[in-house]
PDB file of C-alpha atoms and ligand atoms in Angstrom:
ATOM      1  CA  UNK A   1     105.549  97.953 103.572  1.00 90.00           C
ATOM      2  CA  UNK A   2     104.339 100.440 100.959  1.00 92.00           C
ATOM      3  CA  UNK A   3     106.837  99.252  98.350  1.00 95.00           C
ATOM      4  CA  UNK A   4     106.103  95.586  99.136  1.00 95.00           C
ATOM      5  CA  UNK A   5     102.355  96.207  98.846  1.00 95.00           C
ATOM      6  CA  UNK A   6     102.911  97.857  95.456  1.00 95.00           C
ATOM      7  CA  UNK A   7     104.621  94.693  94.298  1.00 95.00           C
ATOM      8  CA  UNK A   8     102.477  92.010  95.994  1.00 95.00           C
ATOM      9  CA  UNK A   9      99.175  93.789  96.645  1.00 95.00           C
ATOM     10  CA  UNK A  10      97.784  94.390 100.144  1.00 97.00           C
ATOM     11  CA  UNK A  11      99.630  92.288 102.715  1.00 97.00           C
ATOM     12  CA  UNK A  12      98.732  90.180 105.715  1.00 97.00           C
ATOM     13  CA  UNK A  13     100.587  91.402 108.800  1.00 97.00           C
ATOM     14  CA  UNK A  14     101.869  89.315 111.689  1.00 98.00           C
ATOM     15  CA  UNK A  15     102.712  91.863 114.343  1.00 97.00           C
ATOM     16  CA  UNK A  16     104.532  90.558 117.418  1.00 98.00           C
ATOM     17  CA  UNK A  17     104.392  93.288 120.042  1.00 97.00           C
ATOM     18  CA  UNK A  18     103.210  94.103 123.560  1.00 96.00           C
ATOM     19  CA  UNK A  19     101.309  97.039 122.045  1.00 94.00           C
ATOM     20  CA  UNK A  20      98.660  97.321 119.343  1.00 90.00           C
ATOM     21  CA  UNK A  21     100.381 100.151 117.403  1.00 89.00           C
ATOM     22  CA  UNK A  22      97.043 100.947 115.781  1.00 86.00           C
ATOM     23  CA  UNK A  23      96.255 104.105 117.741  1.00 86.00           C
ATOM     24  CA  UNK A  24      95.040 107.055 115.700  1.00 85.00           C
ATOM     25  CA  UNK A  25      97.416 109.410 117.471  1.00 86.00           C
ATOM     26  CA  UNK A  26     100.062 108.928 120.143  1.00 84.00           C
ATOM     27  CA  UNK A  27     100.842 111.926 122.344  1.00 83.00           C
ATOM     28  CA  UNK A  28      98.814 113.916 119.818  1.00 88.00           C
ATOM     29  CA  UNK A  29     100.916 112.965 116.794  1.00 87.00           C
ATOM     30  CA  UNK A  30      99.638 110.872 113.842  1.00 87.00           C
ATOM     31  CA  UNK A  31     102.977 109.363 112.745  1.00 88.00           C
ATOM     32  CA  UNK A  32     104.729 107.748 115.726  1.00 87.00           C
ATOM     33  CA  UNK A  33     105.869 104.325 116.898  1.00 89.00           C
ATOM     34  CA  UNK A  34     102.356 103.781 118.291  1.00 86.00           C
ATOM     35  CA  UNK A  35     100.428 104.420 115.073  1.00 87.00           C
ATOM     36  CA  UNK A  36     102.132 102.762 112.058  1.00 88.00           C
ATOM     37  CA  UNK A  37      99.532 100.086 111.415  1.00 89.00           C
ATOM     38  CA  UNK A  38      96.582 102.499 111.596  1.00 89.00           C
ATOM     39  CA  UNK A  39      98.316 104.513 108.875  1.00 89.00           C
ATOM     40  CA  UNK A  40      99.185 101.367 106.875  1.00 91.00           C
ATOM     41  CA  UNK A  41      95.559 100.281 107.060  1.00 90.00           C
ATOM     42  CA  UNK A  42      94.338 103.698 105.913  1.00 92.00           C
ATOM     43  CA  UNK A  43      96.799 103.580 103.012  1.00 94.00           C
ATOM     44  CA  UNK A  44      95.379 100.233 101.877  1.00 93.00           C
ATOM     45  CA  UNK A  45      98.594  98.314 102.524  1.00 95.00           C
ATOM     46  CA  UNK A  46      96.885  95.579 104.586  1.00 95.00           C
ATOM     47  CA  UNK A  47      94.397  92.991 103.420  1.00 93.00           C
ATOM     48  CA  UNK A  48      91.481  93.145 105.817  1.00 87.00           C
ATOM     49  CA  UNK A  49      90.930  90.336 108.319  1.00 93.00           C
ATOM     50  CA  UNK A  50      94.242  88.615 107.563  1.00 95.00           C
ATOM     51  CA  UNK A  51      96.370  90.302 110.218  1.00 96.00           C
ATOM     52  CA  UNK A  52      97.197  89.306 113.777  1.00 96.00           C
ATOM     53  CA  UNK A  53      98.936  90.790 116.762  1.00 96.00           C
ATOM     54  CA  UNK A  54     100.814  88.387 119.048  1.00 97.00           C
ATOM     55  CA  UNK A  55     101.962  89.175 122.587  1.00 97.00           C
ATOM     56  CA  UNK A  56      99.550  92.017 123.341  1.00 96.00           C
ATOM     57  CA  UNK A  57      99.449  93.215 126.947  1.00 95.00           C
ATOM     58  CA  UNK A  58     100.204  96.921 126.784  1.00 77.00           C
ATOM     59  CA  UNK A  59      98.234  99.689 128.358  1.00 80.00           C
ATOM     60  CA  UNK A  60      94.948 100.699 126.792  1.00 81.00           C
ATOM     61  CA  UNK A  61      94.405 104.452 126.555  1.00 80.00           C
ATOM     62  CA  UNK A  62      90.819 104.443 125.427  1.00 82.00           C
ATOM     63  CA  UNK A  63      87.759 102.256 125.850  1.00 82.00           C
ATOM     64  CA  UNK A  64      87.656 101.927 122.042  1.00 86.00           C
ATOM     65  CA  UNK A  65      91.284 100.778 121.524  1.00 86.00           C
ATOM     66  CA  UNK A  66      90.474  97.077 121.128  1.00 87.00           C
ATOM     67  CA  UNK A  67      87.253  97.747 119.172  1.00 89.00           C
ATOM     68  CA  UNK A  68      89.044 100.132 116.794  1.00 87.00           C
ATOM     69  CA  UNK A  69      91.762  97.557 116.318  1.00 87.00           C
ATOM     70  CA  UNK A  70      89.269  94.808 115.476  1.00 90.00           C
ATOM     71  CA  UNK A  71      87.468  97.168 113.068  1.00 89.00           C
ATOM     72  CA  UNK A  72      90.773  97.665 111.227  1.00 88.00           C
ATOM     73  CA  UNK A  73      90.792  93.902 110.634  1.00 90.00           C
ATOM     74  CA  UNK A  74      93.152  92.644 113.322  1.00 92.00           C
ATOM     75  CA  UNK A  75      92.819  89.746 115.702  1.00 94.00           C
ATOM     76  CA  UNK A  76      94.906  89.731 118.880  1.00 94.00           C
ATOM     77  CA  UNK A  77      96.645  86.813 120.556  1.00 96.00           C
ATOM     78  CA  UNK A  78      97.239  88.227 124.023  1.00 96.00           C
ATOM     79  CA  UNK A  79     100.359  87.369 125.983  1.00 97.00           C
ATOM     80  CA  UNK A  80      98.294  85.593 128.619  1.00 95.00           C
ATOM     81  CA  UNK A  81      96.738  83.362 125.929  1.00 96.00           C
ATOM     82  CA  UNK A  82     100.099  81.608 125.751  1.00 95.00           C
ATOM     83  CA  UNK A  83      99.381  79.974 129.107  1.00 96.00           C
ATOM     84  CA  UNK A  84      96.250  78.358 127.689  1.00 97.00           C
ATOM     85  CA  UNK A  85      97.035  77.629 124.039  1.00 98.00           C
ATOM     86  CA  UNK A  86     100.835  77.411 124.119  1.00 97.00           C
ATOM     87  CA  UNK A  87     103.250  78.095 121.282  1.00 97.00           C
ATOM     88  CA  UNK A  88     101.526  75.514 119.111  1.00 98.00           C
ATOM     89  CA  UNK A  89      98.196  77.298 119.568  1.00 98.00           C
ATOM     90  CA  UNK A  90      99.701  80.653 118.623  1.00 98.00           C
ATOM     91  CA  UNK A  91     101.207  79.206 115.463  1.00 98.00           C
ATOM     92  CA  UNK A  92      97.866  77.620 114.579  1.00 98.00           C
ATOM     93  CA  UNK A  93      95.932  80.891 115.037  1.00 97.00           C
ATOM     94  CA  UNK A  94      98.450  82.893 113.013  1.00 97.00           C
ATOM     95  CA  UNK A  95      98.517  80.363 110.189  1.00 97.00           C
ATOM     96  CA  UNK A  96      94.716  80.266 109.982  1.00 97.00           C
ATOM     97  CA  UNK A  97      94.610  84.037 109.958  1.00 96.00           C
ATOM     98  CA  UNK A  98      97.209  84.587 107.228  1.00 96.00           C
ATOM     99  CA  UNK A  99      96.241  81.714 104.964  1.00 95.00           C
ATOM    100  CA  UNK A 100      98.066  81.960 101.642  1.00 94.00           C
ATOM    101  CA  UNK A 101      98.388  85.748 101.582  1.00 95.00           C
ATOM    102  CA  UNK A 102     101.746  87.448 101.144  1.00 97.00           C
ATOM    103  CA  UNK A 103     102.709  88.304 104.702  1.00 97.00           C
ATOM    104  CA  UNK A 104     104.865  90.893 106.424  1.00 97.00           C
ATOM    105  CA  UNK A 105     106.228  90.037 109.887  1.00 98.00           C
ATOM    106  CA  UNK A 106     107.012  92.904 112.250  1.00 98.00           C
ATOM    107  CA  UNK A 107     108.713  92.092 115.541  1.00 98.00           C
ATOM    108  CA  UNK A 108     108.766  94.711 118.272  1.00 98.00           C
ATOM    109  CA  UNK A 109     111.308  93.307 120.712  1.00 98.00           C
ATOM    110  CA  UNK A 110     109.119  94.450 123.627  1.00 97.00           C
ATOM    111  CA  UNK A 111     106.808  91.521 122.885  1.00 98.00           C
ATOM    112  CA  UNK A 112     109.375  89.610 124.942  1.00 98.00           C
ATOM    113  CA  UNK A 113     109.279  89.797 128.712  1.00 98.00           C
ATOM    114  CA  UNK A 114     111.700  92.439 130.052  1.00 98.00           C
ATOM    115  CA  UNK A 115     113.708  89.509 131.472  1.00 98.00           C
ATOM    116  CA  UNK A 116     114.602  88.617 127.871  1.00 98.00           C
ATOM    117  CA  UNK A 117     114.595  92.117 126.369  1.00 98.00           C
ATOM    118  CA  UNK A 118     115.313  94.811 128.953  1.00 98.00           C
ATOM    119  CA  UNK A 119     116.808  97.110 126.328  1.00 98.00           C
ATOM    120  CA  UNK A 120     113.689  98.705 124.948  1.00 98.00           C
ATOM    121  CA  UNK A 121     111.776 101.924 125.412  1.00 96.00           C
ATOM    122  CA  UNK A 122     108.384 100.705 126.654  1.00 95.00           C
ATOM    123  CA  UNK A 123     108.903  97.420 128.551  1.00 96.00           C
ATOM    124  CA  UNK A 124     105.804  95.556 129.754  1.00 96.00           C
ATOM    125  CA  UNK A 125     105.826  92.747 132.320  1.00 97.00           C
ATOM    126  CA  UNK A 126     104.341  89.370 131.470  1.00 97.00           C
ATOM    127  CA  UNK A 127     105.760  88.809 127.991  1.00 98.00           C
ATOM    128  CA  UNK A 128     106.922  85.750 126.100  1.00 98.00           C
ATOM    129  CA  UNK A 129     110.297  84.099 126.498  1.00 98.00           C
ATOM    130  CA  UNK A 130     112.838  84.316 123.686  1.00 98.00           C
ATOM    131  CA  UNK A 131     112.489  80.541 123.265  1.00 98.00           C
ATOM    132  CA  UNK A 132     108.741  80.942 122.688  1.00 98.00           C
ATOM    133  CA  UNK A 133     109.217  83.786 120.200  1.00 98.00           C
ATOM    134  CA  UNK A 134     111.835  81.881 118.202  1.00 98.00           C
ATOM    135  CA  UNK A 135     109.531  78.838 118.145  1.00 98.00           C
ATOM    136  CA  UNK A 136     106.634  80.946 116.835  1.00 98.00           C
ATOM    137  CA  UNK A 137     108.828  82.375 114.071  1.00 98.00           C
ATOM    138  CA  UNK A 138     110.075  78.895 113.156  1.00 97.00           C
ATOM    139  CA  UNK A 139     106.465  77.687 113.116  1.00 97.00           C
ATOM    140  CA  UNK A 140     105.397  80.276 110.533  1.00 97.00           C
ATOM    141  CA  UNK A 141     108.593  80.309 108.472  1.00 96.00           C
ATOM    142  CA  UNK A 142     106.946  78.556 105.517  1.00 94.00           C
ATOM    143  CA  UNK A 143     104.198  81.167 105.110  1.00 96.00           C
ATOM    144  CA  UNK A 144     104.535  83.421 102.012  1.00 95.00           C
ATOM    145  CA  UNK A 145     106.824  85.892 103.766  1.00 96.00           C
ATOM    146  CA  UNK A 146     107.684  88.952 101.658  1.00 96.00           C
ATOM    147  CA  UNK A 147     109.238  91.281 104.236  1.00 97.00           C
ATOM    148  CA  UNK A 148     110.032  91.698 107.914  1.00 97.00           C
ATOM    149  CA  UNK A 149     111.507  94.013 110.497  1.00 97.00           C
ATOM    150  CA  UNK A 150     112.759  94.012 114.089  1.00 98.00           C
ATOM    151  CA  UNK A 151     112.209  97.258 115.964  1.00 98.00           C
ATOM    152  CA  UNK A 152     112.523  98.962 119.359  1.00 97.00           C
ATOM    153  CA  UNK A 153     115.911  97.581 120.423  1.00 98.00           C
ATOM    154  CA  UNK A 154     117.511 100.292 122.529  1.00 98.00           C
ATOM    155  CA  UNK A 155     121.190  99.519 123.292  1.00 97.00           C
ATOM    156  CA  UNK A 156     121.357 102.313 125.874  1.00 97.00           C
ATOM    157  CA  UNK A 157     118.960 100.361 128.123  1.00 97.00           C
ATOM    158  CA  UNK A 158     120.448  96.923 127.397  1.00 97.00           C
ATOM    159  CA  UNK A 159     122.473  94.888 129.877  1.00 94.00           C
ATOM    160  CA  UNK A 160     125.059  92.273 128.910  1.00 96.00           C
ATOM    161  CA  UNK A 161     123.632  92.443 125.359  1.00 97.00           C
ATOM    162  CA  UNK A 162     120.618  90.399 126.497  1.00 98.00           C
ATOM    163  CA  UNK A 163     118.256  92.245 124.155  1.00 98.00           C
ATOM    164  CA  UNK A 164     120.771  92.353 121.322  1.00 98.00           C
ATOM    165  CA  UNK A 165     121.229  88.571 121.462  1.00 98.00           C
ATOM    166  CA  UNK A 166     117.462  88.022 121.338  1.00 98.00           C
ATOM    167  CA  UNK A 167     116.993  90.497 118.477  1.00 98.00           C
ATOM    168  CA  UNK A 168     119.904  89.061 116.481  1.00 98.00           C
ATOM    169  CA  UNK A 169     118.378  85.585 116.710  1.00 98.00           C
ATOM    170  CA  UNK A 170     114.968  86.946 115.697  1.00 98.00           C
ATOM    171  CA  UNK A 171     116.560  88.641 112.677  1.00 98.00           C
ATOM    172  CA  UNK A 172     118.358  85.413 111.814  1.00 98.00           C
ATOM    173  CA  UNK A 173     115.076  83.471 111.832  1.00 98.00           C
ATOM    174  CA  UNK A 174     113.411  86.106 109.629  1.00 98.00           C
ATOM    175  CA  UNK A 175     116.282  86.286 107.148  1.00 97.00           C
ATOM    176  CA  UNK A 176     116.406  82.490 106.808  1.00 96.00           C
ATOM    177  CA  UNK A 177     112.621  82.405 106.296  1.00 96.00           C
ATOM    178  CA  UNK A 178     112.974  85.018 103.534  1.00 95.00           C
ATOM    179  CA  UNK A 179     115.804  82.994 102.014  1.00 93.00           C
ATOM    180  CA  UNK A 180     113.475  79.958 101.959  1.00 86.00           C
ATOM    181  CA  UNK A 181     110.999  81.975  99.873  1.00 82.00           C
ATOM    182  CA  UNK A 182     113.671  83.230  97.483  1.00 78.00           C
ATOM    183  CA  UNK A 183     114.875  79.655  97.082  1.00 73.00           C
ATOM    184  CA  UNK A 184     111.303  78.458  96.448  1.00 70.00           C
ATOM    185  CA  UNK A 185     110.799  81.042  93.653  1.00 66.00           C
ATOM    186  CA  UNK A 186     113.840  79.869  91.733  1.00 60.00           C
TER     187      UNK A 186
HETATM  188 MN1   MN B   1     105.704  97.784 121.562  1.00 51.62          MN
END
């Protein structure tokens, strides 16, 4: 993200995850898989008020977690919101949030329900289906995507490659969306 922000300026972030990942410290440490977007925000890599989490349902450790997150400039589409607004509503909220800003998409595979992604380190019940996630990614594929990642796939906990299949399809959607942008710049 740092190198992309040097090239494009501060980025919008679409962060699909069960967890906020904006804690100040996680188990006492400042640089962990629970803190990357707090650090990115502090380093000026994110444009304020253009970032969104999608799929949030993880444990809160402190009364201030959600307030701190909002103060960093995030909005959160919670997993249970899907029941009310559907995939179309998620896409709409993300698109309004990002606008025309260069955007980075980070997919933590644990945003999916453990039924669709059992192979991950911090599974949380009540997540999205892989069909819903792929539809969200397809629905934002024409945003000005400059970079993306898929994280937290843990083969040791996977069964019948369920998680690997989901993650591979997520990566495919992201790579094709990036290819769209490269094609558009030509
Ligand atoms: Mn997570």
